[in-house]
Coordinates of N, CA, C and O in Angstrom, one line a residue:
G989 N 76.8 94.4 96.2 CA 78.0 94.9 96.7 C 79.3 94.0 96.4 O 78.9 92.7 96.1
K990 N 80.3 94.5 96.4 CA 81.7 94.1 96.3 C 82.3 93.4 97.4 O 82.0 93.9 98.5
S991 N 83.3 92.8 97.3 CA 84.1 92.2 98.4 C 85.3 93.3 98.4 O 85.8 93.3 97.2
V992 N 85.9 93.6 99.5 CA 86.9 94.3 99.7 C 87.8 94.0 100.7 O 87.4 93.5 101.8
L993 N 89.2 93.9 100.2 CA 90.3 93.8 101.2 C 91.0 95.0 101.6 O 91.6 95.7 100.5
D994 N 91.1 95.5 102.7 CA 91.9 96.6 103.1 C 93.2 96.2 103.8 O 93.1 95.6 105.0
Y995 N 94.2 96.0 103.1 CA 95.5 95.6 103.5 C 96.3 96.7 104.1 O 96.6 97.4 103.6
G996 N 96.4 96.8 105.5 CA 97.3 97.8 106.3 C 96.1 98.6 106.8 O 96.2 99.9 106.5
C997 N 95.1 98.0 107.3 CA 93.8 98.6 107.4 C 93.8 99.6 108.7 O 93.0 100.6 108.9
G998 N 94.9 99.5 109.6 CA 94.8 100.4 110.9 C 93.6 100.3 111.6 O 93.3 99.1 111.9
S999 N 93.0 101.4 112.1 CA 91.8 101.2 112.8 C 90.6 101.1 112.0 O 89.5 101.1 112.6
S1000 N 90.6 100.9 110.8 CA 89.6 100.4 110.0 C 88.8 101.6 109.2 O 87.8 101.5 108.5
I1001 N 89.6 102.7 109.1 CA 88.6 103.8 108.3 C 88.3 103.4 106.8 O 87.1 103.5 106.5
L1002 N 89.3 103.0 106.1 CA 88.8 102.6 104.7 C 87.8 101.4 104.5 O 86.9 101.6 103.8
A1003 N 87.9 100.5 105.7 CA 87.0 99.3 105.5 C 85.6 99.8 106.0 O 84.7 99.5 105.5
M1004 N 85.6 100.8 106.8 CA 84.1 101.4 107.3 C 83.6 102.1 106.1 O 82.5 102.0 105.8
V1005 N 84.2 103.0 105.4 CA 83.8 103.5 104.3 C 83.4 102.7 103.3 O 82.4 102.8 102.6
A1006 N 84.4 101.4 102.9 CA 83.8 100.6 101.8 C 82.4 99.9 102.2 O 81.6 99.9 101.4
R1007 N 82.5 99.7 103.4 CA 81.1 99.1 103.9 C 79.9 100.1 103.7 O 78.9 99.7 103.2
K1008 N 80.1 101.3 104.1 CA 78.9 102.5 104.0 C 78.7 102.6 102.5 O 77.7 103.0 102.2
L1009 N 79.6 102.5 101.4 CA 79.4 102.7 100.3 C 78.8 101.5 99.6 O 78.8 101.4 98.3
G1010 N 78.7 100.4 100.2 CA 77.8 99.2 99.8 C 78.6 98.2 99.6 O 78.1 97.1 99.2
A1011 N 79.8 97.8 100.1 CA 80.6 96.6 100.0 C 80.0 95.6 100.7 O 79.6 95.9 102.0
H1012 N 79.6 94.5 100.3 CA 79.0 93.3 101.2 C 79.8 92.7 102.2 O 79.4 92.0 103.1
D1013 N 81.3 92.7 101.8 CA 82.2 91.8 102.6 C 83.4 92.5 102.5 O 84.0 92.7 101.6
V1014 N 83.7 93.0 103.7 CA 85.0 93.8 104.0 C 85.8 93.0 104.8 O 85.5 92.8 106.1
T1015 N 87.0 93.0 104.5 CA 88.1 92.2 105.4 C 89.3 93.2 105.5 O 89.8 93.8 104.6
G1016 N 89.7 93.4 106.9 CA 91.0 94.3 107.0 C 92.1 93.6 107.5 O 91.9 92.4 108.4
V1017 N 93.2 93.8 107.3 CA 94.5 93.2 107.8 C 95.2 94.3 108.3 O 95.7 95.0 107.5
D1018 N 96.0 94.1 109.3 CA 97.1 94.8 109.8 C 98.0 94.0 110.5 O 97.7 93.2 111.4
I1019 N 99.3 94.4 110.6 CA 100.3 93.9 111.3 C 100.3 94.3 112.9 O 100.9 93.8 113.7
D1020 N 99.5 95.6 113.1 CA 99.5 96.0 114.3 C 98.3 95.4 115.2 O 97.2 95.8 114.9
E1021 N 98.8 94.6 116.1 CA 97.5 94.1 116.8 C 96.7 95.0 117.5 O 95.5 94.6 117.7
Q1022 N 97.3 96.0 118.2 CA 96.4 97.1 118.5 C 95.4 97.8 117.7 O 94.4 98.0 118.0
A1023 N 95.8 98.0 116.6 CA 94.9 98.6 115.5 C 93.7 97.7 115.2 O 92.7 97.9 115.1
I1024 N 94.2 96.3 115.0 CA 93.1 95.1 114.8 C 92.2 95.2 116.1 O 91.1 95.1 116.0
A1025 N 92.7 95.5 117.3 CA 91.7 95.4 118.4 C 90.9 96.6 118.5 O 89.7 96.5 118.9
S1026 N 91.4 98.0 118.0 CA 90.7 99.1 118.0 C 89.6 98.9 116.8 O 88.5 99.2 116.8
A1027 N 89.9 98.2 115.9 CA 89.0 98.0 114.5 C 87.6 96.9 115.0 O 86.7 97.3 114.5
R1028 N 88.1 96.1 115.7 CA 87.0 95.3 116.3 C 86.2 95.7 117.6 O 85.0 95.1 117.7
L1029 N 86.5 97.2 118.0 CA 85.6 97.5 119.3 C 84.1 97.7 118.8 O 84.0 98.1 117.5
P1030 N 83.3 97.4 119.5 CA 82.1 97.5 119.1 C 81.5 99.2 119.2 O 82.1 99.8 120.1
T1031 N 81.0 99.5 118.1 CA 80.4 101.0 118.0 C 79.2 101.0 117.3 O 78.6 99.9 117.1
A1032 N 78.7 102.2 117.0 CA 77.4 102.2 116.5 C 77.4 101.7 114.9 O 76.2 101.4 114.4
R1033 N 78.4 101.7 114.4 CA 78.4 101.1 113.0 C 78.2 99.7 112.8 O 78.3 98.9 113.9
P1034 N 77.4 99.4 111.8 CA 77.2 98.0 111.7 C 78.4 97.2 111.6 O 79.2 97.4 110.7
R1035 N 78.4 95.9 112.3 CA 79.5 94.9 112.3 C 79.4 93.8 111.3 O 80.4 93.3 111.0
R1036 N 78.3 93.7 110.6 CA 78.1 92.5 109.9 C 79.0 92.7 108.6 O 79.3 93.9 108.1
A1037 N 79.6 91.6 108.3 CA 80.4 91.6 107.0 C 81.8 92.5 107.2 O 82.3 93.0 106.2
L1038 N 82.3 92.7 108.4 CA 83.5 93.5 108.7 C 84.3 92.5 109.6 O 83.9 92.1 110.6
D1039 N 85.4 91.9 109.0 CA 86.2 91.0 109.5 C 87.8 91.8 109.6 O 88.1 92.2 108.6
F1040 N 88.5 91.6 110.8 CA 89.8 92.0 110.8 C 90.7 91.2 111.6 O 90.4 90.2 112.4
Y1041 N 92.0 90.9 110.8 CA 93.0 89.9 111.1 C 94.3 90.6 111.3 O 94.8 91.4 110.5
V1042 N 95.2 90.0 112.2 CA 96.6 90.1 111.7 C 96.9 89.2 110.6 O 96.2 88.3 110.5
P1043 N 97.9 89.5 109.9 CA 98.3 88.6 108.8 C 98.2 87.0 108.8 O 97.6 86.4 108.2
D1044 N 99.0 86.5 109.9 CA 99.0 85.1 110.2 C 97.4 84.6 110.4 O 97.0 83.5 109.9
D1045 N 96.8 85.2 111.1 CA 95.4 84.7 111.3 C 94.5 84.8 110.1 O 93.5 84.1 109.8
F1046 N 94.8 86.0 109.2 CA 94.1 86.0 108.0 C 94.2 84.9 107.0 O 93.3 84.3 106.6
V1047 N 95.6 84.4 107.0 CA 96.0 83.4 106.0 C 95.1 82.1 106.5 O 94.7 81.4 105.9
A1048 N 95.1 82.0 107.8 CA 94.2 80.8 108.4 C 92.8 80.9 108.4 O 92.1 79.9 108.8
S1049 N 92.3 81.9 108.1 CA 90.8 82.5 108.3 C 90.1 81.8 107.1 O 90.6 81.2 106.0
K1050 N 88.9 82.0 107.2 CA 87.9 81.6 105.9 C 88.2 82.3 104.8 O 87.9 82.0 103.6
H1051 N 89.1 83.6 104.9 CA 89.4 84.4 103.8 C 90.7 83.9 103.1 O 91.1 84.5 102.5
G1052 N 91.3 82.9 103.8 CA 92.8 82.5 103.4 C 93.0 82.2 101.8 O 94.3 82.7 101.5
D1053 N 92.3 81.9 101.4 CA 92.5 81.8 99.8 C 91.7 82.7 99.0 O 91.7 82.6 97.6
E1054 N 90.9 83.4 99.7 CA 89.8 84.4 98.8 C 90.6 85.4 98.1 O 91.6 85.9 98.4
R1055 N 89.9 85.7 96.8 CA 90.3 86.8 96.0 C 89.2 88.0 96.1 O 88.0 87.4 96.2
F1056 N 89.4 89.1 96.2 CA 88.5 90.3 96.4 C 88.2 90.9 95.0 O 89.1 91.2 94.2
D1057 N 87.2 91.6 94.9 CA 86.7 92.5 93.9 C 87.6 93.7 94.0 O 88.0 94.1 92.9
I1058 N 87.8 94.3 95.1 CA 88.6 95.4 95.4 C 89.5 95.1 96.4 O 89.2 94.7 97.5
V1059 N 90.8 95.5 96.1 CA 91.9 95.3 97.1 C 92.6 96.7 97.1 O 92.9 97.5 96.3
V1060 N 92.7 97.3 98.5 CA 93.1 98.6 98.8 C 94.5 98.4 99.9 O 94.2 97.6 100.6
A1061 N 95.2 99.1 99.7 CA 96.4 99.1 100.5 C 96.9 100.6 100.7 O 97.4 101.0 99.8
N1062 N 96.8 101.1 101.8 CA 97.4 102.3 102.1 C 98.7 102.1 103.2 O 98.7 102.4 104.3
I1063 N 99.8 101.9 102.4 CA 101.2 101.4 102.9 C 102.2 102.2 102.1 O 102.1 102.5 101.0
L1064 N 103.3 102.6 102.9 CA 104.5 103.2 102.2 C 105.0 102.1 100.9 O 104.8 101.0 101.1
S1065 N 105.7 102.7 100.2 CA 106.3 102.1 98.9 C 107.0 100.9 99.1 O 106.9 99.9 98.5
S1066 N 108.1 101.0 100.1 CA 109.0 99.9 100.2 C 108.1 98.6 100.6 O 108.3 97.6 100.0
P1067 N 107.2 98.5 101.6 CA 106.3 97.4 101.9 C 105.6 97.0 100.5 O 105.3 95.7 100.3
L1068 N 104.9 98.1 99.9 CA 104.1 97.7 98.9 C 104.9 96.9 97.7 O 104.1 96.2 97.2
K1069 N 106.0 97.2 97.5 CA 106.7 96.7 96.6 C 107.0 95.2 96.9 O 106.9 94.4 96.0
L1070 N 107.3 95.0 98.1 CA 107.5 93.6 98.5 C 106.4 92.7 98.4 O 106.5 91.4 98.3
M1071 N 105.3 93.5 98.6 CA 104.0 92.7 98.6 C 103.4 92.5 97.4 O 102.1 92.0 97.3
A1072 N 103.9 93.0 96.3 CA 103.3 92.8 95.0 C 102.6 91.5 94.7 O 101.5 91.5 94.1
P1073 N 103.3 90.5 94.8 CA 102.8 89.3 94.2 C 101.6 88.9 95.4 O 100.6 88.3 94.7
M1074 N 101.8 89.0 96.5 CA 100.8 88.8 97.5 C 99.5 89.4 97.2 O 98.3 89.0 97.2
L1075 N 99.6 90.9 97.2 CA 98.5 91.8 96.8 C 97.7 91.5 95.8 O 96.6 91.5 95.5
S1076 N 98.6 91.2 94.5 CA 98.0 91.1 93.3 C 97.3 89.8 93.2 O 96.4 89.8 92.6
G1077 N 97.7 88.8 94.0 CA 97.1 87.6 94.0 C 95.8 87.5 94.9 O 95.0 86.5 94.7
R1078 N 95.6 88.5 95.4 CA 94.3 88.7 96.3 C 93.3 89.4 95.4 O 92.1 89.5 95.9
V1079 N 93.6 89.8 94.3 CA 92.4 90.6 93.3 C 91.7 89.4 92.6 O 92.3 88.8 91.7
A1080 N 90.4 89.6 92.5 CA 89.7 88.6 91.6 C 89.8 89.2 90.3 O 90.0 90.3 90.1
D1081 N 89.5 88.1 89.4 CA 89.5 88.5 87.9 C 88.8 89.4 87.5 O 87.6 89.6 87.9
G1082 N 89.1 90.6 87.1 CA 88.6 91.9 86.6 C 88.4 92.8 87.5 O 87.8 94.0 87.6
G1083 N 88.9 92.5 88.9 CA 88.8 93.4 90.1 C 89.9 94.4 90.2 O 90.8 94.6 89.2
S1084 N 89.7 95.2 90.9 CA 90.7 96.5 91.1 C 91.7 96.5 92.3 O 91.2 95.9 93.4
L1085 N 92.8 96.8 92.1 CA 93.8 97.2 93.0 C 94.3 98.7 93.1 O 94.4 99.2 92.1
I1086 N 94.0 99.2 94.2 CA 94.2 100.6 94.7 C 95.3 100.7 95.6 O 95.3 100.3 96.8
L1087 N 96.3 101.3 95.3 CA 97.5 101.6 96.4 C 97.7 103.1 96.6 O 97.6 103.8 95.6
S1088 N 97.8 103.3 97.8 CA 98.3 104.8 98.2 C 99.1 104.7 99.3 O 99.7 103.6 99.8
G1089 N 99.7 105.9 99.8 CA 100.7 106.1 100.6 C 102.0 106.0 100.0 O 103.2 105.6 100.4
V1090 N 102.1 106.3 98.6 CA 103.2 106.4 97.6 C 103.4 107.8 97.3 O 102.8 108.6 96.8
L1091 N 104.8 108.2 97.5 CA 105.0 109.7 97.2 C 105.2 109.7 95.5 O 105.5 108.7 94.9
A1092 N 104.8 110.6 94.9 CA 104.6 110.9 93.5 C 106.1 110.3 92.8 O 106.0 109.8 91.8
R1093 N 107.1 110.8 93.4 CA 108.4 110.4 92.9 C 108.6 108.8 93.0 O 109.7 108.3 92.2
Q1094 N 107.9 108.1 93.5 CA 108.1 106.7 93.8 C 107.0 105.7 92.9 O 107.0 104.6 93.0
A1095 N 106.2 106.7 92.3 CA 105.0 105.8 91.7 C 105.6 104.9 90.6 O 104.9 103.9 90.5
D1096 N 106.6 105.5 89.8 CA 106.9 104.4 88.7 C 107.6 103.3 89.3 O 107.4 102.1 88.7
E1097 N 108.4 103.2 90.1 CA 109.0 102.1 90.7 C 108.0 101.2 91.5 O 108.0 99.9 91.3
V1098 N 106.8 101.6 92.0 CA 105.8 100.8 92.7 C 105.2 100.1 91.5 O 104.8 99.0 91.5
A1099 N 104.9 100.9 90.4 CA 104.1 100.2 89.3 C 104.9 99.3 88.8 O 104.3 98.2 88.4
A1100 N 106.2 99.5 88.6 CA 106.9 98.4 87.9 C 107.1 97.1 88.7 O 107.2 95.9 88.2
A1101 N 106.9 97.2 90.2 CA 106.9 96.0 91.0 C 105.8 95.3 90.7 O 105.7 94.0 90.8
Y1102 N 104.6 95.9 90.3 CA 103.3 95.3 90.0 C 103.2 94.7 88.8 O 102.2 93.9 88.5
A1103 N 104.0 95.2 88.0 CA 103.8 95.1 86.4 C 103.7 93.7 85.8 O 102.9 93.4 84.9
P1104 N 104.4 92.7 86.7 CA 104.3 91.5 86.0 C 102.8 90.8 86.4 O 102.4 89.7 85.7
F1105 N 102.1 91.6 87.3 CA 100.8 91.0 87.7 C 99.5 91.9 87.2 O 98.5 91.2 87.0
I1106 N 99.8 93.1 87.3 CA 98.7 94.0 87.2 C 99.2 95.4 86.7 O 100.2 95.8 87.2
K1107 N 98.6 96.0 85.7 CA 99.1 97.1 85.1 C 98.6 98.4 85.9 O 97.4 98.4 86.0
L1108 N 99.3 99.2 86.7 CA 98.9 100.3 87.7 C 99.4 101.6 86.8 O 100.5 101.8 86.4
G1109 N 98.2 102.5 87.3 CA 98.8 103.9 86.7 C 98.2 104.9 87.9 O 97.5 104.5 88.9
V1110 N 98.6 106.0 87.8 CA 98.5 107.0 88.8 C 97.0 107.5 88.7 O 96.5 108.0 87.6
W1111 N 96.1 107.1 89.6 CA 94.7 107.5 89.8 C 94.4 108.9 90.2 O 93.4 109.5 89.5
A1112 N 95.1 109.3 91.2 CA 95.0 110.6 91.8 C 96.2 111.0 92.3 O 97.1 110.3 92.8
E1113 N 96.5 112.4 92.4 CA 97.7 113.0 93.2 C 97.3 114.2 93.8 O 96.6 115.0 93.3
L1114 N 97.9 114.2 95.0 CA 97.6 115.5 95.9 C 98.7 115.7 96.9 O 99.2 114.6 97.4
D1115 N 99.5 116.7 96.9 CA 100.3 117.1 97.8 C 101.5 116.4 97.8 O 102.5 116.1 98.7
G1116 N 102.0 115.8 96.5 CA 103.2 115.0 96.3 C 103.0 113.3 96.6 O 103.9 112.6 96.6
W1117 N 101.6 113.2 97.0 CA 101.4 111.7 97.3 C 100.6 111.2 96.1 O 99.7 112.0 95.6
V1118 N 100.5 110.1 95.8 CA 99.7 109.6 94.7 C 98.7 108.2 95.2 O 99.2 107.8 96.1
A1119 N 97.8 108.0 94.4 CA 97.2 106.8 94.3 C 97.2 106.0 93.3 O 97.0 106.7 92.1
L1120 N 97.7 104.9 93.3 CA 97.8 104.0 92.0 C 96.6 103.1 91.7 O 96.1 102.6 92.8
H1121 N 96.3 102.7 90.5 CA 95.1 102.0 90.4 C 95.3 101.1 89.2 O 95.9 101.5 88.2
G1122 N 94.7 99.7 89.1 CA 94.9 99.0 88.0 C 93.6 98.0 88.1 O 93.1 97.8 89.3
Q1123 N 93.2 97.3 87.1 CA 92.3 96.2 87.1 C 93.0 95.2 86.5 O 93.7 95.1 85.3
L1124 N 92.6 94.1 87.4 CA 93.4 92.7 86.9 C 92.8 92.2 85.4 O 91.6 92.2 85.4
G1125 N 93.7 92.0 84.6 CA 93.5 91.4 83.3 C 93.3 92.4 82.2 O 93.4 92.2 81.0
A1126 N 93.5 93.7 82.5 CA 93.3 94.8 81.7 C 94.9 95.0 81.0 O 95.8 94.6 81.6
A1127 N 94.8 95.2 79.6 CA 96.0 95.3 79.0 C 96.8 96.5 79.3 O 98.1 96.6 79.3
H1128 N 96.2 97.7 79.8 CA 97.0 98.9 80.1 C 96.3 99.4 81.4 O 95.3 99.0 81.8
A1129 N 97.1 100.2 81.9 CA 96.8 100.9 83.1 C 95.7 101.9 82.8 O 95.5 102.5 81.8
P1130 N 94.9 102.0 83.8 CA 93.7 102.8 83.5 C 94.1 104.6 83.4 O 95.2 104.7 83.9
E1131 N 93.2 105.1 82.7 CA 93.4 106.7 82.7 C 93.3 107.4 84.1 O 92.6 106.9 84.9
P1132 N 94.2 108.3 84.4 CA 94.0 108.9 85.5 C 92.7 109.6 85.8 O 92.1 110.0 84.7
R1133 N 92.3 109.8 87.0 CA 91.0 110.5 87.3 C 91.2 112.1 87.2 O 92.3 112.5 87.1
A1134 N 90.3 112.7 87.0 CA 90.2 114.2 86.9 C 90.9 114.7 88.1 O 90.9 113.9 89.2
S1135 N 91.8 115.8 88.2 CA 92.5 116.4 89.2 C 91.4 116.7 90.4 O 90.5 117.0 90.3
I1136 N 92.2 116.2 91.7 CA 91.5 116.2 92.8 C 91.8 117.6 93.6 O 91.3 117.7 94.5
G1137 N 92.5 118.5 92.8 CA 92.6 119.9 93.5 C 94.1 120.0 93.5 O 94.9 119.1 93.5
D1138 N 94.4 121.2 93.7 CA 95.7 121.6 93.9 C 96.0 122.4 95.3 O 95.0 123.2 95.6
S1139 N 96.9 122.0 96.0 CA 96.9 122.6 97.4 C 97.5 123.9 97.4 O 97.5 124.7 98.5
K1140 N 97.7 124.5 96.4 CA 98.4 126.0 96.5 C 97.4 127.1 96.7 O 96.2 126.9 96.3

């Protein structure tokens, strides 16, 4: 299993899916303390290898200097652009960065913000929103995935 950082985890939906798909170590970070409290609630899902933090606590945690095999962030484009150095710096060598919450018309400017660190390309598009994906150390952005459908 791979290590996953879900930055902007909210109530932990992506983190739970990552764990269910076999990630061995999943860490979620969000600025919303209520979202983190919700993510930490005990439920029927297995809690091992799921850690949740607000940003300051994350930096001070055992994960403070960690780089992850997969970093995901479902955040709007403006904050994603501002966080480009930090999020890119959390990706392990050969690891993947996946960004969503980006309008299709903003994809190029988000990719440009990350270009000094990692080459991103549109991975999928649906209803005017895109997911961007890149692999640290790759010379080019990956090819887009097959279409995930048209909402028409």
